[in-house]
Short mmCIF file of C-alpha atoms and ligand atoms in Angstrom, two decimals:
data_model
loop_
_atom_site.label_atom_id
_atom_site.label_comp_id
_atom_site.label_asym_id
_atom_site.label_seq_id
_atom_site.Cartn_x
_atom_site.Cartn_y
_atom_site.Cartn_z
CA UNK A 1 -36.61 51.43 -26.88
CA UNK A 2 -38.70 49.48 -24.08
CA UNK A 3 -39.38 46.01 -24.41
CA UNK A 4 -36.25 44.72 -25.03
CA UNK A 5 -32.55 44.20 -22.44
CA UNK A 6 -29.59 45.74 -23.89
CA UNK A 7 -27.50 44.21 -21.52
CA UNK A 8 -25.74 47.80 -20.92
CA UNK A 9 -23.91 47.07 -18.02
CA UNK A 10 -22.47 43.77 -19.72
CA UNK A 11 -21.20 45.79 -22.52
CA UNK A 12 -19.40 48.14 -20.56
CA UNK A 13 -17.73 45.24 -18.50
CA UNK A 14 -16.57 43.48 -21.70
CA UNK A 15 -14.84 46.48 -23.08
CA UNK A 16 -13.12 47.10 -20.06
CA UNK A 17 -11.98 43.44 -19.59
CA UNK A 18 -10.95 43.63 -23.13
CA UNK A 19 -9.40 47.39 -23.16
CA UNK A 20 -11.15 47.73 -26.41
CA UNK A 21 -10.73 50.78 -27.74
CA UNK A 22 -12.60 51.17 -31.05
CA UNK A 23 -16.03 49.17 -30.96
CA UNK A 24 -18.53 48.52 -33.98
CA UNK A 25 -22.15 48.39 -33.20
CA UNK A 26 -23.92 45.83 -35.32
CA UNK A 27 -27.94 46.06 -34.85
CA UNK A 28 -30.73 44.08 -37.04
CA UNK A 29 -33.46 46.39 -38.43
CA UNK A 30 -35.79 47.21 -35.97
CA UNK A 31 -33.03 47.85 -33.54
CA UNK A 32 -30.49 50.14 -35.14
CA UNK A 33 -32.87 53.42 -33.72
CA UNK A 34 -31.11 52.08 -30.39
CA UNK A 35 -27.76 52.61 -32.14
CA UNK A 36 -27.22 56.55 -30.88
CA UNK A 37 -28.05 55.60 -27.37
CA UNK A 38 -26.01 52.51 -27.11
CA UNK A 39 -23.00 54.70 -28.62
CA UNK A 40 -23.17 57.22 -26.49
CA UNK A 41 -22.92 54.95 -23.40
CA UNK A 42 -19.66 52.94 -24.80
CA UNK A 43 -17.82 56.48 -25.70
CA UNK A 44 -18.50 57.75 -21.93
CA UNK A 45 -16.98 54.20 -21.22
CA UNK A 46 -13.77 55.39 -22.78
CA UNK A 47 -13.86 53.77 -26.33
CA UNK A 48 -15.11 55.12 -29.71
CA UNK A 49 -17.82 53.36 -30.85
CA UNK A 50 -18.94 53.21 -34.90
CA UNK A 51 -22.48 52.14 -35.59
CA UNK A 52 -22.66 49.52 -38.73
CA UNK A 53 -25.41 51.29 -41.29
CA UNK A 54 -25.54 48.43 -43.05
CA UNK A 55 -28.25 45.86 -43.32
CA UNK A 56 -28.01 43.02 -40.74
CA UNK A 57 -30.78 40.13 -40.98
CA UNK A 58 -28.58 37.24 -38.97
CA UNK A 59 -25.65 36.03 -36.94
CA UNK A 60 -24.73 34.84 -39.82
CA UNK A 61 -23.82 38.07 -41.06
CA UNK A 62 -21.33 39.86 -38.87
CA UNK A 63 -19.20 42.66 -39.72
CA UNK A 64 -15.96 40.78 -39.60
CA UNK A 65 -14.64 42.53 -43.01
CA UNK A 66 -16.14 45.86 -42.19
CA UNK A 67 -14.25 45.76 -38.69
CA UNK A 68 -11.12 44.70 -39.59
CA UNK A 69 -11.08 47.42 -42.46
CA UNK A 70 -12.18 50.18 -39.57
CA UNK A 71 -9.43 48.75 -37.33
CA UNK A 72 -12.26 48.04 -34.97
CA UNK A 73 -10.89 45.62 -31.94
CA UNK A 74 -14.42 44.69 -30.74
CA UNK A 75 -17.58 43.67 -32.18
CA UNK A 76 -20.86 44.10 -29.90
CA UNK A 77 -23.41 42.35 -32.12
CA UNK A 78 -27.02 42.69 -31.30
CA UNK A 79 -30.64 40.55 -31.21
CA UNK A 80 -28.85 37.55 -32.23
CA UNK A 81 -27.49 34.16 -30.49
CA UNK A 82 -23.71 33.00 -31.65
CA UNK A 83 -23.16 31.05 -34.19
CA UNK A 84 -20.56 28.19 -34.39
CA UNK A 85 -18.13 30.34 -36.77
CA UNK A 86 -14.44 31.67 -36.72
CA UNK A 87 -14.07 34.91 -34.95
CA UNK A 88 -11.47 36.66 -36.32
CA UNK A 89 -12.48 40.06 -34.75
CA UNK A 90 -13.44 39.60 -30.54
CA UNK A 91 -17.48 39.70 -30.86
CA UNK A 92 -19.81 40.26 -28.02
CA UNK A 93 -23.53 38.47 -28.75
CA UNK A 94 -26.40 40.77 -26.90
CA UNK A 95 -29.39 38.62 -27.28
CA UNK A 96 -31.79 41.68 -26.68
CA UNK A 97 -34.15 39.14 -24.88
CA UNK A 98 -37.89 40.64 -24.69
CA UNK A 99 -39.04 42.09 -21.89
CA UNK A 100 -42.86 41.94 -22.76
CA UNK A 101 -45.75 39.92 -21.14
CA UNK A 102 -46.59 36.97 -23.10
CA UNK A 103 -49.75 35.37 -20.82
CA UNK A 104 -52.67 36.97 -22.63
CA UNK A 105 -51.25 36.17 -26.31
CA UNK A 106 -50.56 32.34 -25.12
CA UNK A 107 -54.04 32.23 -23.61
CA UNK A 108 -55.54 33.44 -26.93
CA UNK A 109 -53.82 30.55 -28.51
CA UNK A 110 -55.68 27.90 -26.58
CA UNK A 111 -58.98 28.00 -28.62
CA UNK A 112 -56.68 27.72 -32.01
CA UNK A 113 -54.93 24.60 -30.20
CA UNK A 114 -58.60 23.09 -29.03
CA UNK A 115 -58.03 19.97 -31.08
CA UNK A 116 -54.63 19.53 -30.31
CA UNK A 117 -53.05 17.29 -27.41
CA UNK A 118 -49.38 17.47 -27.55
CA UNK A 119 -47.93 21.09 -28.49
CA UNK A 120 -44.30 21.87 -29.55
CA UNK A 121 -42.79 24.56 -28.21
CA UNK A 122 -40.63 27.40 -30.03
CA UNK A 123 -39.65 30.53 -29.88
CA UNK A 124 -36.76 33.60 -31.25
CA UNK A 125 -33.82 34.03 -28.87
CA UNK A 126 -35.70 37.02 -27.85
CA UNK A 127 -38.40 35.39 -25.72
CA UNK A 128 -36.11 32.27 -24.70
CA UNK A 129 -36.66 33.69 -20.78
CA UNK A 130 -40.60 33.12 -21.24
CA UNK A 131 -40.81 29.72 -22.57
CA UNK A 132 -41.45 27.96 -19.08
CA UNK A 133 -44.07 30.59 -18.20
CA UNK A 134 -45.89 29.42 -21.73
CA UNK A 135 -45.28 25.45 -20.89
CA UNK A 136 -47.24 26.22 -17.44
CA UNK A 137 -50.05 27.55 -19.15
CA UNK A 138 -50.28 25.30 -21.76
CA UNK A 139 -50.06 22.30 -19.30
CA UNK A 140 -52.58 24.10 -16.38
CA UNK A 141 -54.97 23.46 -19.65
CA UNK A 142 -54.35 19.95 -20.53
CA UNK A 143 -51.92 19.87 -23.20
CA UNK A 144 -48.65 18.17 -23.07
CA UNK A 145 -45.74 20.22 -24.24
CA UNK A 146 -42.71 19.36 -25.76
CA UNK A 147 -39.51 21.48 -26.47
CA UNK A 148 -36.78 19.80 -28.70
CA UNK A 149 -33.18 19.96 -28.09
CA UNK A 150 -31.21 19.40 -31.25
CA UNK A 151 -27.81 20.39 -29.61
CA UNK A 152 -27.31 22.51 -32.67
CA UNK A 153 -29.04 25.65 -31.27
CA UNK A 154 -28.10 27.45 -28.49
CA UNK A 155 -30.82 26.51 -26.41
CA UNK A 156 -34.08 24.53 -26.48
CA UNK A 157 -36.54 25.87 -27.82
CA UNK A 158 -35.18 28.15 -30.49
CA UNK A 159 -35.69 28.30 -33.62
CA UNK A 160 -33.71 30.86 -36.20
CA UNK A 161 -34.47 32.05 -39.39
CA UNK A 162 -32.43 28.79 -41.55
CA UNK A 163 -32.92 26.59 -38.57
CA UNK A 164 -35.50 24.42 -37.16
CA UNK A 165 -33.52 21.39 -36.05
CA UNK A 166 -35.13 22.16 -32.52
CA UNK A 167 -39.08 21.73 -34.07
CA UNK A 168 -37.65 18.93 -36.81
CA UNK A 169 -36.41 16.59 -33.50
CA UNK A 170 -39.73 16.65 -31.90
CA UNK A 171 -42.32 16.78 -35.30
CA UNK A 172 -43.16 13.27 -35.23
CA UNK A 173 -44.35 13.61 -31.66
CA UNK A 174 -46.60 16.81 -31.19
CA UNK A 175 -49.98 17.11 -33.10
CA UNK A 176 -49.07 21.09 -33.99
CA UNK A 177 -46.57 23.81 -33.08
CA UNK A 178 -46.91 26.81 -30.68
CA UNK A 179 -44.46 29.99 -32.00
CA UNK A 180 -44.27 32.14 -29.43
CA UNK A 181 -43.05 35.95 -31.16
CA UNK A 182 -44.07 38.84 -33.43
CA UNK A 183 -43.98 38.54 -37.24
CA UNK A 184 -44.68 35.87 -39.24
CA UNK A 185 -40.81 35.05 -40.41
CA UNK A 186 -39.77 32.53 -37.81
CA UNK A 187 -43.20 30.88 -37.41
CA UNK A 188 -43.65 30.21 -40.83
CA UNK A 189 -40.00 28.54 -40.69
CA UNK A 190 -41.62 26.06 -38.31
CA UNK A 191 -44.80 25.32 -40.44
CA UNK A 192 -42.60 24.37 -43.56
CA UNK A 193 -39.57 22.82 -41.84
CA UNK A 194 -42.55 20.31 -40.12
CA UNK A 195 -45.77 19.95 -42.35
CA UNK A 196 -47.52 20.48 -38.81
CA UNK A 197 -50.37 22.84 -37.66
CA UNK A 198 -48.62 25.90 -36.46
CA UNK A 199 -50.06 29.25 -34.26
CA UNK A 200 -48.19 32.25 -33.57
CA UNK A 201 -48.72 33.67 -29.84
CA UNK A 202 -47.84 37.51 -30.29
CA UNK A 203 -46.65 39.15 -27.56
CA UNK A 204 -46.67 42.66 -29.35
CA UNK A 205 -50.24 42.75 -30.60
CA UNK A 206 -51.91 40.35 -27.97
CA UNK A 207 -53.34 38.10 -30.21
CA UNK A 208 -52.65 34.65 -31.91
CA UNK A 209 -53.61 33.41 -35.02
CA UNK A 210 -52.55 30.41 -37.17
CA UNK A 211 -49.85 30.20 -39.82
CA UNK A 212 -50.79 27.31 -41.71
CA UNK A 213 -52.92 29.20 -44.72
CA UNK A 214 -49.86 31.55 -45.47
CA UNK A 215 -47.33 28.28 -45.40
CA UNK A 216 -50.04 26.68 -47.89
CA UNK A 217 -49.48 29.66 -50.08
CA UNK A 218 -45.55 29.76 -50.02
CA UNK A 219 -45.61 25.69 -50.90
CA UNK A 220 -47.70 26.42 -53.88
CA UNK A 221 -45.64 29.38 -55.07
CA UNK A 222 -42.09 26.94 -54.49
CA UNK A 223 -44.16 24.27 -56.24
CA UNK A 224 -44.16 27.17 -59.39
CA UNK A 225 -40.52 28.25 -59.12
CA UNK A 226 -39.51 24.22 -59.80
CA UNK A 227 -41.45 23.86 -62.67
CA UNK A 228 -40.42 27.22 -63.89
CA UNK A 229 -36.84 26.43 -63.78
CA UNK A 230 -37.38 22.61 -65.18
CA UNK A 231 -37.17 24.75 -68.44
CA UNK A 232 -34.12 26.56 -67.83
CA UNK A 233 -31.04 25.95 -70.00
CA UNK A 234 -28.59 28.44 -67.97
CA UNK A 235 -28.66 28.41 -64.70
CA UNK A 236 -27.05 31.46 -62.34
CA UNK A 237 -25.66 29.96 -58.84
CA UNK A 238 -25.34 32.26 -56.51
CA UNK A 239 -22.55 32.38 -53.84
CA UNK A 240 -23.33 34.77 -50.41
CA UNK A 241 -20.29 36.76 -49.59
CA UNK A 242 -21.97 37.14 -45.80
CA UNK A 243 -19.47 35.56 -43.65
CA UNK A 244 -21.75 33.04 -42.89
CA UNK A 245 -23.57 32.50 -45.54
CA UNK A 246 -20.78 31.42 -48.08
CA UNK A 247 -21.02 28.01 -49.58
CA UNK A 248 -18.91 27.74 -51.92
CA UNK A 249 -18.42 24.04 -52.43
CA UNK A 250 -22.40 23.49 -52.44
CA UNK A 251 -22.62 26.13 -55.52
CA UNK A 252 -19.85 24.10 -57.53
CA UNK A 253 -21.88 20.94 -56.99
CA UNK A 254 -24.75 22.96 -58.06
CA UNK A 255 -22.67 23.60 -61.22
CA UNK A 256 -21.59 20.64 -61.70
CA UNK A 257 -24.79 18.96 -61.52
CA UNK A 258 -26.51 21.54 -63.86
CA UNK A 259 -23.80 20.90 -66.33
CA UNK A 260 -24.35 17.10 -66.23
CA UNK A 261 -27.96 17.69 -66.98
CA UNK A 262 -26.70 19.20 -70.13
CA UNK A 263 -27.00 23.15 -68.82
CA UNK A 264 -25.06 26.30 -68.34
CA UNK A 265 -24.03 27.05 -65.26
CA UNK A 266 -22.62 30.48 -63.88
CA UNK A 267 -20.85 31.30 -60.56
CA UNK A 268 -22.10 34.59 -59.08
CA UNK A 269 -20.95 35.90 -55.97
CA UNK A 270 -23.12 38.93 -54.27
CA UNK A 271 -23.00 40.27 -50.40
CA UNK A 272 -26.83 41.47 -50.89
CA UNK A 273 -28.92 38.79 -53.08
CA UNK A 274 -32.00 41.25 -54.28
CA UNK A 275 -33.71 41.49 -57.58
CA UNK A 276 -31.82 44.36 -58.60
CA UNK A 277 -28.52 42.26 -58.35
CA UNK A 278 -30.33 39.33 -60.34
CA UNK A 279 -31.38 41.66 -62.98
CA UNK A 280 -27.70 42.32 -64.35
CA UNK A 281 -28.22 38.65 -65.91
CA UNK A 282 -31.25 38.87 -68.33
CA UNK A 283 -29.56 35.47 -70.02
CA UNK A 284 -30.10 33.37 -67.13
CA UNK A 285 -33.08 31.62 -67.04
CA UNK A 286 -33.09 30.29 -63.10
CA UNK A 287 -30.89 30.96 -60.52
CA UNK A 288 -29.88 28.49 -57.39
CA UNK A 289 -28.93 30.64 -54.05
CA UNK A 290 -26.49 28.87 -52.10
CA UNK A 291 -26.72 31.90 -49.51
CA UNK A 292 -29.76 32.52 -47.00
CA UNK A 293 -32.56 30.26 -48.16
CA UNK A 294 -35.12 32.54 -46.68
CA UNK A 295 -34.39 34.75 -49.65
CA UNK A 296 -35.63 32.21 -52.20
CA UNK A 297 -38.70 31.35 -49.61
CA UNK A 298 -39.99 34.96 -48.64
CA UNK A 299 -39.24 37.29 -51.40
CA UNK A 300 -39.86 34.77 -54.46
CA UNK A 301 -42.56 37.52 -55.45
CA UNK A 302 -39.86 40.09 -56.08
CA UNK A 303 -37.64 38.06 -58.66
CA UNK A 304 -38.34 38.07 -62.30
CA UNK A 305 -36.98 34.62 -62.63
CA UNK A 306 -37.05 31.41 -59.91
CA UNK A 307 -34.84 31.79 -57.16
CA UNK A 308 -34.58 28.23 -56.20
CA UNK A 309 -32.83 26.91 -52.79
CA UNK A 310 -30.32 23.96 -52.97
CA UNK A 311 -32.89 21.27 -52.23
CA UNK A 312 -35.49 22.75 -54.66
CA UNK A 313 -32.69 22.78 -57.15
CA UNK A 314 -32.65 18.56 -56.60
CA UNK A 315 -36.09 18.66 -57.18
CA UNK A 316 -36.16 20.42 -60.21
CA UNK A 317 -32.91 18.25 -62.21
CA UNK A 318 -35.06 15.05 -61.27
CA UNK A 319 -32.16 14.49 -58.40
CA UNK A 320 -34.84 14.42 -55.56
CA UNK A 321 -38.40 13.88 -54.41
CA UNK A 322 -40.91 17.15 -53.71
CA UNK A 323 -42.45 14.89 -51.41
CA UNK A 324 -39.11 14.09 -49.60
CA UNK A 325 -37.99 17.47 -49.64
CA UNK A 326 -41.36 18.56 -48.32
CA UNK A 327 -40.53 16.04 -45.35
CA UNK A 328 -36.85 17.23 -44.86
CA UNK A 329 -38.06 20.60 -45.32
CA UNK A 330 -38.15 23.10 -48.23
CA UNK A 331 -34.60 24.64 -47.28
CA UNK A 332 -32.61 22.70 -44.87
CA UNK A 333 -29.64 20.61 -46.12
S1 SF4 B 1 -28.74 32.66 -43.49
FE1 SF4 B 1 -30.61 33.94 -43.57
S2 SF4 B 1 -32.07 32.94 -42.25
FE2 SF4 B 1 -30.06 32.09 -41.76
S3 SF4 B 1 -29.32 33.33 -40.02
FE3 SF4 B 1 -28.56 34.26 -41.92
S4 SF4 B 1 -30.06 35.84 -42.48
FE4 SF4 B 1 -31.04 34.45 -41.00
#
């Protein structure tokens, strides 16, 4: 696949230096068609590698049950930064940074950014290396650009799908954002997580376009899920069995809330949150998901019944603000 850096020769070192000897593959969607080739390099290296099949949206998600059960003594986990979690299987982080041009989708931004002085900066991990390239531009025409620093990412700049502390630290300052990446995922993070003007610079198609019409539309349809579930008398809250996506203190104070508001409230623990898993429950009225937010944000169309996050839970009880969550953002804790 061309475009992005496997970091091939890195892999090879680490097994060595490690004397791994069974190694799982662990590729998002998108990447997994790699899977074959990447294999066939680590078994000429001497080890047997297994390719993970299963879904993989985040580093929050890495096969630390599935290797332990294959005996697996190395991880190699692609298109995703580390994540501050226990590693109880060695695990090997290949960003697979992009390797495309960037210049004539930033310079199609500039017209969309015409009434805008100071421009935020953010990107994936996958185009982290282009980021000063885009700053030049930007500044060569008279805009002043900012990239936050959070110190809770692994480098300014980035922004993942459940975090935006690197935007958040810098929204007061900038007039509107500047995403720099395909798909509209992690730049309509940054348009809800900040309330600012936001424009995607795609590197894939060339083009840029502006994010702030389809963040409109995913406010209004949140806005619906709360007053959905203000009805509710049973609530389902849903624990993630991802590794990290498990919160399982946040869904008993979910419970415990509901329950003080005079509702039902249900534990339910699932590895994949989809409507089909929901469905098993026609007596639940709303469900809270303690486990990726982006769930309740980007599928909401798919559920029968409100998928609310934690903080649009608050809202709904009466325990918070929509206008302060707006502010702290629609998912963030
Ligand atoms: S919790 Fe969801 S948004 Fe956050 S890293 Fe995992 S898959 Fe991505």
């Amino acid at each position: 696949m061309k475009g992005f850096d496997f970091e091939e020769e890195r892999i090879k070192q680490e097994i060595t230096k490690l004397g791994a000897k069974r190694v799982l593959l662990q590729l998002p969607e998108g990447l997994k068609p790699e899977g074959l080739r990447l294999a066939k390099i680590i078994e000429k290296n001497g080890a047997l590698p297994i390719i993970s099949g299963d879904p993989c949206y985040g580093a929050c998600d890495i096969a630390v049950n599935e290797a332990e059960s294959l005996d697996v003594d190395l991880i190699v986990h692609f298109g995703h930064s580390k994540l501050l979690m226990h590693e109880r299987v060695p695990t090997i982080y290949v960003e697979a940074r992009a390797t495309v041009p960037v210049d004539k989708a930033v310079e199609q931004a500039l017209p969309l950014l015409s009434r805008h002085v100071k421009i935020g900066l953010a990107t994936s991990v996958q185009h982290l290396e282009v980021l000063n390239q885009v700053r030049e531009i930007l500044v060569r025409n008279g805009k002043t650009v900012i990239i936050g620093d959070s110190g809770q990412m692994s480098y300014p700049g980035q922004v993942s799908g459940c975090n935006y502390s690197n935007v958040k630290s810098i929204a007061d300052e900038v007039d509107a954002f500047l995403f720099v990446g395909g798909g509209l995922f992690h730049a309509l993070g940054v348009a809800l997580s900040t309330s600012k003007p936001t424009v995607i610079a795609d590197p894939y198609d060339n083009r840029a376009f502006s994010i702030d019409d389809e963040a409109q539309k995913i406010i209004k349809q949140r806005w619906a899920s709360i007053e959905e579930a203000r009805s509710a008398k049973t609530f389902g809250v849903v624990i993630g069995l991802k590794p990290g996506q498990k919160r399982v203190d946040e869904a008993l104070k979910i419970k415990n809330l509901a329950q003080k508001h005079g509702d039902a409230a249900y534990l339910l623990a699932a590895k994949e949150i989809n409507p089909e898993t929901l469905l098993e429950f026609p007596s639940v009225d709303a469900y809270v998901n303690t486990a990726c937010p982006r769930i309740s944000l980007d599928a909401s169309g798919k559920f029968s019944k409100p998928v609310l996050t934690i903080n649009e839970f608050m809202v709904a009880i009466g325990e918070a603000s929509w206008e302060n969550m707006l502010k702290k953002g629609l998912f963030e804790s």
